[in-house]
């Protein structure tokens, strides 16, 4: 339903502004995302209030079942977890894009080379550089979040997964995190 409305809106925006349909579709999707994200934030805020009003034993029981309930109330005296996660997203995920696209852009625009084999090699190099950045970046972010921001390790893991910063704890690709590789190397 939302996608159909976005497509109709994109068609209208494209005609009205005289832009390409794909650009208008991107604009329509962003415009549709904003009220949906706001509505979700308001629903979560309302639910946090309802959970806070529950008796302590029921809250503890629900917290054991669901991490979102366990971590819905920030610990008093600690910095905001939203800021902590936002720093991770900006410093790790956003900066992955230049690492991924940079070698290809340098090859095409800096050196003027457009050979398919060289482009594939530049894309592979970009992927390796981006993965290395992610591996080191999430290790630094995880340590900063636990040591400097005081967030418990299980909350860092949960919030990192929710923000697409971290792989799930038992995932095979979680082992490529630099901190995991270094700790595995230290063990005999």
CSV table of C-alpha atoms in Angstrom, one decimal, residues 12-176:
chain,number,residue,atom,x,y,z
A,12,UNK,CA,3.1,13.3,-9.7
A,13,UNK,CA,6.4,14.7,-8.3
A,14,UNK,CA,8.3,13.8,-11.5
A,15,UNK,CA,5.7,15.6,-13.6
A,16,UNK,CA,5.4,18.6,-11.3
A,17,UNK,CA,9.1,19.2,-10.8
A,18,UNK,CA,10.3,17.9,-14.2
A,19,UNK,CA,12.7,15.4,-12.7
A,20,UNK,CA,13.5,11.8,-13.5
A,21,UNK,CA,11.0,9.3,-12.1
A,22,UNK,CA,13.7,7.4,-10.2
A,23,UNK,CA,14.8,10.6,-8.4
A,24,UNK,CA,11.1,11.4,-7.7
A,25,UNK,CA,10.6,7.9,-6.4
A,26,UNK,CA,13.6,8.3,-4.0
A,27,UNK,CA,12.1,11.6,-2.8
A,28,UNK,CA,8.7,10.0,-2.3
A,29,UNK,CA,10.1,7.1,-0.3
A,30,UNK,CA,12.0,9.4,1.9
A,31,UNK,CA,8.9,11.5,2.4
A,32,UNK,CA,6.9,8.4,3.3
A,33,UNK,CA,9.6,7.1,5.6
A,34,UNK,CA,9.6,10.2,7.8
A,35,UNK,CA,6.0,10.0,9.1
A,36,UNK,CA,6.3,6.2,9.5
A,37,UNK,CA,9.5,6.6,11.6
A,38,UNK,CA,7.8,9.4,13.6
A,39,UNK,CA,4.8,7.2,14.2
A,40,UNK,CA,7.0,4.2,15.3
A,41,UNK,CA,8.9,6.5,17.7
A,42,UNK,CA,5.7,7.7,19.2
A,43,UNK,CA,4.3,4.2,19.6
A,44,UNK,CA,7.6,3.1,21.3
A,45,UNK,CA,7.5,6.0,23.6
A,46,UNK,CA,3.9,5.2,24.6
A,47,UNK,CA,4.8,1.6,25.2
A,48,UNK,CA,7.8,2.6,27.4
A,49,UNK,CA,5.4,4.6,29.5
A,50,UNK,CA,3.1,1.5,29.8
A,51,UNK,CA,6.0,-0.7,30.7
A,52,UNK,CA,7.2,1.8,33.3
A,53,UNK,CA,3.7,1.8,34.9
A,54,UNK,CA,3.7,-2.0,35.4
A,55,UNK,CA,4.5,-3.5,38.8
A,56,UNK,CA,8.3,-4.4,39.2
A,57,UNK,CA,7.8,-8.1,39.1
A,58,UNK,CA,5.8,-8.0,35.8
A,59,UNK,CA,8.5,-5.6,34.4
A,60,UNK,CA,11.2,-8.1,35.4
A,61,UNK,CA,9.3,-11.0,33.9
A,62,UNK,CA,8.8,-9.1,30.6
A,63,UNK,CA,12.5,-8.0,30.6
A,64,UNK,CA,13.6,-11.6,30.7
A,65,UNK,CA,11.5,-12.4,27.7
A,66,UNK,CA,12.3,-9.4,25.4
A,67,UNK,CA,15.5,-7.3,25.2
A,68,UNK,CA,13.6,-4.3,23.8
A,69,UNK,CA,11.7,-4.1,27.1
A,70,UNK,CA,14.8,-4.7,29.2
A,71,UNK,CA,16.6,-1.9,27.4
A,72,UNK,CA,13.6,0.4,26.9
A,73,UNK,CA,14.3,2.4,30.0
A,74,UNK,CA,17.8,4.0,30.0
A,75,UNK,CA,19.8,3.5,33.1
A,76,UNK,CA,19.7,6.5,35.3
A,77,UNK,CA,22.9,8.6,35.3
A,78,UNK,CA,24.2,7.0,32.0
A,79,UNK,CA,24.5,8.9,28.7
A,80,UNK,CA,21.7,8.4,26.1
A,81,UNK,CA,21.9,5.1,24.3
A,82,UNK,CA,20.5,6.8,21.2
A,83,UNK,CA,23.5,9.1,21.0
A,84,UNK,CA,25.9,6.1,21.6
A,85,UNK,CA,24.3,4.2,18.7
A,86,UNK,CA,24.1,7.2,16.5
A,87,UNK,CA,27.9,7.8,16.9
A,88,UNK,CA,28.4,4.2,15.9
A,89,UNK,CA,26.2,4.5,12.8
A,90,UNK,CA,27.9,7.7,11.7
A,91,UNK,CA,31.5,6.7,12.5
A,92,UNK,CA,31.2,3.1,11.2
A,93,UNK,CA,28.4,2.6,8.7
A,94,UNK,CA,28.3,5.9,7.0
A,95,UNK,CA,32.1,5.9,6.5
A,96,UNK,CA,31.9,2.5,4.9
A,97,UNK,CA,30.4,4.0,1.7
A,98,UNK,CA,33.5,6.1,0.8
A,99,UNK,CA,35.8,3.1,1.5
A,100,UNK,CA,33.6,0.9,-0.8
A,101,UNK,CA,33.1,3.4,-3.7
A,102,UNK,CA,36.4,5.2,-3.3
A,103,UNK,CA,38.7,2.9,-5.3
A,104,UNK,CA,36.3,2.7,-8.2
A,105,UNK,CA,35.7,6.4,-8.2
A,106,UNK,CA,39.5,7.0,-8.1
A,107,UNK,CA,40.0,4.5,-10.9
A,108,UNK,CA,37.3,6.1,-13.2
A,109,UNK,CA,37.7,9.8,-12.4
A,110,UNK,CA,41.2,10.1,-11.1
A,111,UNK,CA,43.0,7.8,-13.5
A,112,UNK,CA,40.4,7.7,-16.3
A,113,UNK,CA,40.5,3.9,-16.5
A,114,UNK,CA,37.2,2.3,-17.4
A,115,UNK,CA,38.2,-1.3,-18.2
A,116,UNK,CA,35.8,-3.9,-16.8
A,117,UNK,CA,38.5,-6.0,-15.2
A,118,UNK,CA,40.0,-3.0,-13.5
A,119,UNK,CA,36.6,-1.9,-12.3
A,120,UNK,CA,35.9,-5.3,-10.8
A,121,UNK,CA,39.3,-5.3,-9.1
A,122,UNK,CA,38.5,-1.8,-7.7
A,123,UNK,CA,35.1,-2.9,-6.4
A,124,UNK,CA,36.7,-6.0,-4.8
A,125,UNK,CA,39.4,-3.7,-3.2
A,126,UNK,CA,36.7,-1.4,-2.0
A,127,UNK,CA,34.8,-4.3,-0.4
A,128,UNK,CA,38.0,-5.4,1.4
A,129,UNK,CA,38.7,-1.9,2.6
A,130,UNK,CA,35.2,-1.4,3.7
A,131,UNK,CA,35.1,-4.7,5.6
A,132,UNK,CA,38.4,-3.8,7.3
A,133,UNK,CA,37.0,-0.4,8.3
A,134,UNK,CA,33.9,-2.1,9.7
A,135,UNK,CA,35.9,-4.7,11.6
A,136,UNK,CA,38.2,-2.1,13.3
A,137,UNK,CA,35.4,0.5,13.7
A,138,UNK,CA,32.9,-1.7,15.5
A,139,UNK,CA,35.6,-2.9,17.8
A,140,UNK,CA,36.5,0.6,18.7
A,141,UNK,CA,32.8,1.6,19.0
A,142,UNK,CA,32.0,-1.4,21.2
A,143,UNK,CA,34.8,-0.7,23.6
A,144,UNK,CA,33.9,3.0,23.7
A,145,UNK,CA,30.3,2.2,24.3
A,146,UNK,CA,31.0,-0.1,27.2
A,147,UNK,CA,34.0,1.6,28.8
A,148,UNK,CA,33.4,5.3,28.2
A,149,UNK,CA,29.6,5.4,28.0
A,150,UNK,CA,28.9,2.7,30.6
A,151,UNK,CA,26.5,0.7,28.5
A,152,UNK,CA,26.3,-3.0,29.5
A,153,UNK,CA,27.9,-5.4,26.9
A,154,UNK,CA,24.6,-7.2,26.2
A,155,UNK,CA,22.8,-3.9,25.6
A,156,UNK,CA,25.7,-2.8,23.2
A,157,UNK,CA,25.2,-6.1,21.3
A,158,UNK,CA,21.4,-5.7,21.1
A,159,UNK,CA,21.4,-2.1,20.1
A,160,UNK,CA,24.3,-2.7,17.6
A,161,UNK,CA,22.2,-5.4,16.0
A,162,UNK,CA,19.1,-3.2,15.9
A,163,UNK,CA,21.1,-0.4,14.2
A,164,UNK,CA,22.8,-2.8,11.7
A,165,UNK,CA,26.2,-2.1,13.2
A,166,UNK,CA,26.9,-5.6,14.5
A,167,UNK,CA,26.2,-9.2,13.3
A,168,UNK,CA,24.2,-11.4,15.7
A,169,UNK,CA,26.5,-12.8,18.4
A,170,UNK,CA,26.7,-16.4,17.0
A,171,UNK,CA,26.8,-15.4,13.4
A,172,UNK,CA,29.8,-16.7,11.4
A,173,UNK,CA,30.5,-13.1,10.1
A,174,UNK,CA,30.6,-11.8,13.7
A,175,UNK,CA,33.9,-13.6,14.0
A,176,UNK,CA,35.5,-11.2,11.5
